[in-house]
Amino acid sequence: MLDIDKFDESITGVNSPDPLRYAFPQKTSAHAGGMAAPIPPEQKAHTLNRLLQQPGSKHQKRCLYIHIPFCRVRCTFCNFFQNAASRKLVDGYFEALMVEIDQKAAQPWTQTGVFHAVYIGGGTPTDLSPEQVERLGKAIQRSFPLSTDCEITLEGRINRFSDEMFERALEGGFNRFSFGIQSFNTQVRRSAKRLDDREDVMERVASLSATQQAPIIVDLLYGLPYQTAEVFEQDLIDFMATGAHGLDLYQLVVGGGAPMINLVDKGKIPAPATTIEKASMYELGSQFMDQHHLRRLSVNHWARDNRERSQYNSLAKTYAEVLPIGCGAGGNIGGYGMMNHRTLETYMSAMKSGDSTVAMMTKQHALEPLFSALKSGFDHGVVRRDALPAFIGQSSFDLLLPLFEVWQQRGLVTLDEQYLVLTLAGRFWAVSLAQASIQVLQKTYQEQTALQPAVSL
Ligand SMILES: C[S@@+](CC[C@H](N)C(=O)[O-])C[C@H]1O[C@@H](n2cnc3c(N)ncnc32)[C@H](O)[C@@H]1O
Ligand code: SF4
């Protein structure tokens, strides 16, 4: 039986009449994660080779992630920027990427199962040329066994996304497009160093959506400088007006390296929203989606029609293995997590010399399948008893029940025999709840098994 009194408010949340705004101090990271043991550097390449030499399971869900680490301009809020795009750098990288695709595709593991979702992320994949986008799509179709309903997403931005680019991408087999818009408001966009103004962005999203060639998904942030509640509400109205098929609403979390911090410190732009203000914006956004009958696919993703399935997002958060390709790409195979070289120089020189591209590798925690099921459940807003693998022979749901009951008292969840359902406040704090449940399980596991020391991912 879990002794819940051993855990402080960072796990149980604060007892407040307003849990949406006050249950936890703030969101500190984008994703929850468990502990993992590092693989010594000299064993990384050998371990990856061994994993890829074995046949994969024919029946497991898997994804392919390909990373394009370039952007033409660095946005002030972004934690993901890696390299400024120049034609020469992008072209050199693209050819190296095609070689890595061939190498990874030739492995027995790759060829013995099917991939259910492919995601080309960044950075800004739409900063490739139209020819490169088509070549990339065709290389994926040719090289990897894809399920018949495989979702193949191209991420990017609207800026310079021409008709030719769209046609070439469709020709290459892309069947879903995810555009970072962040805000439609011109003042918010300019201060964040986004390039186009509101009317141009709206017109372009609307015309792409109107073709009905593929689902068009819009990412919006909430909490940017100048993005008041009124501006955010107008962003939601603008999204509806474009006719786009899906919407991601991401809370702004500014990391240490983002240029925005310096600009705010120097008084050049107003501070981004506080956590309390962002909680109110999330409430506004959720109510807006309900009012317009959009279907909630996860705590931060809504679909306007059945065409949008958001397969990659949900699979990559479950048991699905993810094969990573490209500079800075991360994934997991056979109980190991891995990350390719993050700097362009180290990635390119590894590709030139024929060395392994993997920079970091970890053996995932023995409870990783349980952690993944929890992450997936919290991300969807519902944790199902029968979706959770057992914890050392006992029901994980029952083990966590004392924690779930405290969260119910705190207004973060509602609970019955089979399901833990997140309230609006719980959905806002979903990553914190997932992380807290993982920490509780890790501690209990350590106590019960006297596990070797491990490091946090
Ligand atoms: C890595 S970006 C790539 C998309 C594309 N390059 C763009 O400019 O929109 C993917 C998404 O991450 C989200 N993102 C970027 N910086 C963020 C931050 N500081 N906090 C929360 N989400 C962020 C944005 O919504 C963005 O659309
Ligand atoms: S938001 Fe997109 S374009 Fe802007 S810096 Fe981040 S990855 Fe690059």
Short mmCIF file of N, CA and C and ligand atoms in Angstrom, two decimals, residues 68 70-83 122-124 127 155-157 180 182 192-194 221, ligand 2:
data_model
loop_
_atom_site.label_atom_id
_atom_site.label_comp_id
_atom_site.label_asym_id
_atom_site.label_seq_id
_atom_site.Cartn_x
_atom_site.Cartn_y
_atom_site.Cartn_z
N ILE A 68 15.05 17.68 -39.49
CA ILE A 68 15.67 18.68 -40.36
C ILE A 68 16.08 19.87 -39.48
N PHE A 70 17.29 22.89 -39.45
CA PHE A 70 17.56 24.23 -40.00
C PHE A 70 16.32 25.11 -39.90
N CYS A 71 16.57 26.42 -39.72
CA CYS A 71 15.49 27.40 -39.82
C CYS A 71 16.10 28.64 -40.48
N ARG A 72 15.29 29.31 -41.30
CA ARG A 72 15.83 30.52 -41.93
C ARG A 72 16.00 31.65 -40.93
N VAL A 73 15.08 31.74 -39.96
CA VAL A 73 15.17 32.79 -38.94
C VAL A 73 14.92 32.13 -37.60
N ARG A 74 15.60 32.60 -36.56
CA ARG A 74 15.36 32.05 -35.23
C ARG A 74 14.24 32.82 -34.53
N CYS A 75 13.18 32.13 -34.15
CA CYS A 75 12.08 32.78 -33.43
C CYS A 75 12.51 33.02 -31.98
N THR A 76 12.03 34.10 -31.41
CA THR A 76 12.56 34.52 -30.10
C THR A 76 12.20 33.55 -28.97
N PHE A 77 11.09 32.79 -29.14
CA PHE A 77 10.59 31.95 -28.04
C PHE A 77 11.12 30.52 -28.11
N CYS A 78 11.83 30.17 -29.19
CA CYS A 78 11.98 28.74 -29.52
C CYS A 78 13.16 28.07 -28.80
N ASN A 79 12.88 26.88 -28.30
CA ASN A 79 13.91 26.06 -27.64
C ASN A 79 14.51 25.05 -28.61
N PHE A 80 14.03 25.00 -29.84
CA PHE A 80 14.42 23.91 -30.74
C PHE A 80 15.39 24.33 -31.84
N PHE A 81 15.69 25.65 -31.91
CA PHE A 81 16.54 26.13 -33.01
C PHE A 81 17.91 25.47 -32.94
N GLN A 82 18.43 25.02 -34.11
CA GLN A 82 19.77 24.44 -34.14
C GLN A 82 20.73 25.18 -35.07
N ASN A 83 20.34 25.38 -36.35
CA ASN A 83 21.25 25.99 -37.33
C ASN A 83 20.50 26.95 -38.24
N GLY A 122 11.36 19.37 -37.07
CA GLY A 122 12.53 20.25 -37.05
C GLY A 122 12.56 21.11 -35.80
N GLY A 123 13.29 22.23 -35.97
CA GLY A 123 13.65 22.90 -37.18
C GLY A 123 12.48 23.11 -38.14
N THR A 124 12.84 23.35 -39.38
CA THR A 124 11.82 23.69 -40.36
C THR A 124 11.99 22.85 -41.63
N ASP A 127 11.84 24.33 -45.06
CA ASP A 127 12.94 25.11 -45.61
C ASP A 127 13.79 24.27 -46.56
N GLU A 155 6.26 18.69 -41.24
CA GLU A 155 6.10 19.84 -40.34
C GLU A 155 6.77 21.06 -40.96
N GLY A 156 6.33 22.22 -40.59
CA GLY A 156 7.02 23.40 -41.10
C GLY A 156 6.27 24.67 -40.86
N ARG A 157 6.55 25.64 -41.73
CA ARG A 157 5.85 26.91 -41.60
C ARG A 157 5.29 27.36 -42.94
N GLY A 180 3.48 25.43 -37.93
CA GLY A 180 3.62 26.27 -36.74
C GLY A 180 3.14 27.66 -37.10
N GLN A 182 1.68 29.73 -34.35
CA GLN A 182 1.99 30.32 -33.02
C GLN A 182 0.98 31.40 -32.64
N ALA A 192 7.93 38.15 -32.16
CA ALA A 192 8.53 36.81 -32.02
C ALA A 192 9.44 36.47 -33.20
N LYS A 193 9.61 37.43 -34.12
CA LYS A 193 10.41 37.25 -35.35
C LYS A 193 9.77 36.27 -36.32
N ARG A 194 8.45 36.20 -36.33
CA ARG A 194 7.78 35.43 -37.38
C ARG A 194 7.66 36.36 -38.58
N LEU A 221 0.61 28.86 -29.98
CA LEU A 221 1.13 28.97 -28.62
C LEU A 221 0.21 29.87 -27.82
S1 SF4 B 2 9.68 27.90 -34.05
FE1 SF4 B 2 10.25 26.76 -35.88
S2 SF4 B 2 11.21 28.28 -37.25
FE2 SF4 B 2 11.13 29.20 -35.25
S3 SF4 B 2 13.18 28.76 -34.42
FE3 SF4 B 2 11.75 27.15 -33.68
S4 SF4 B 2 11.96 25.49 -35.09
FE4 SF4 B 2 12.84 27.32 -36.07
#
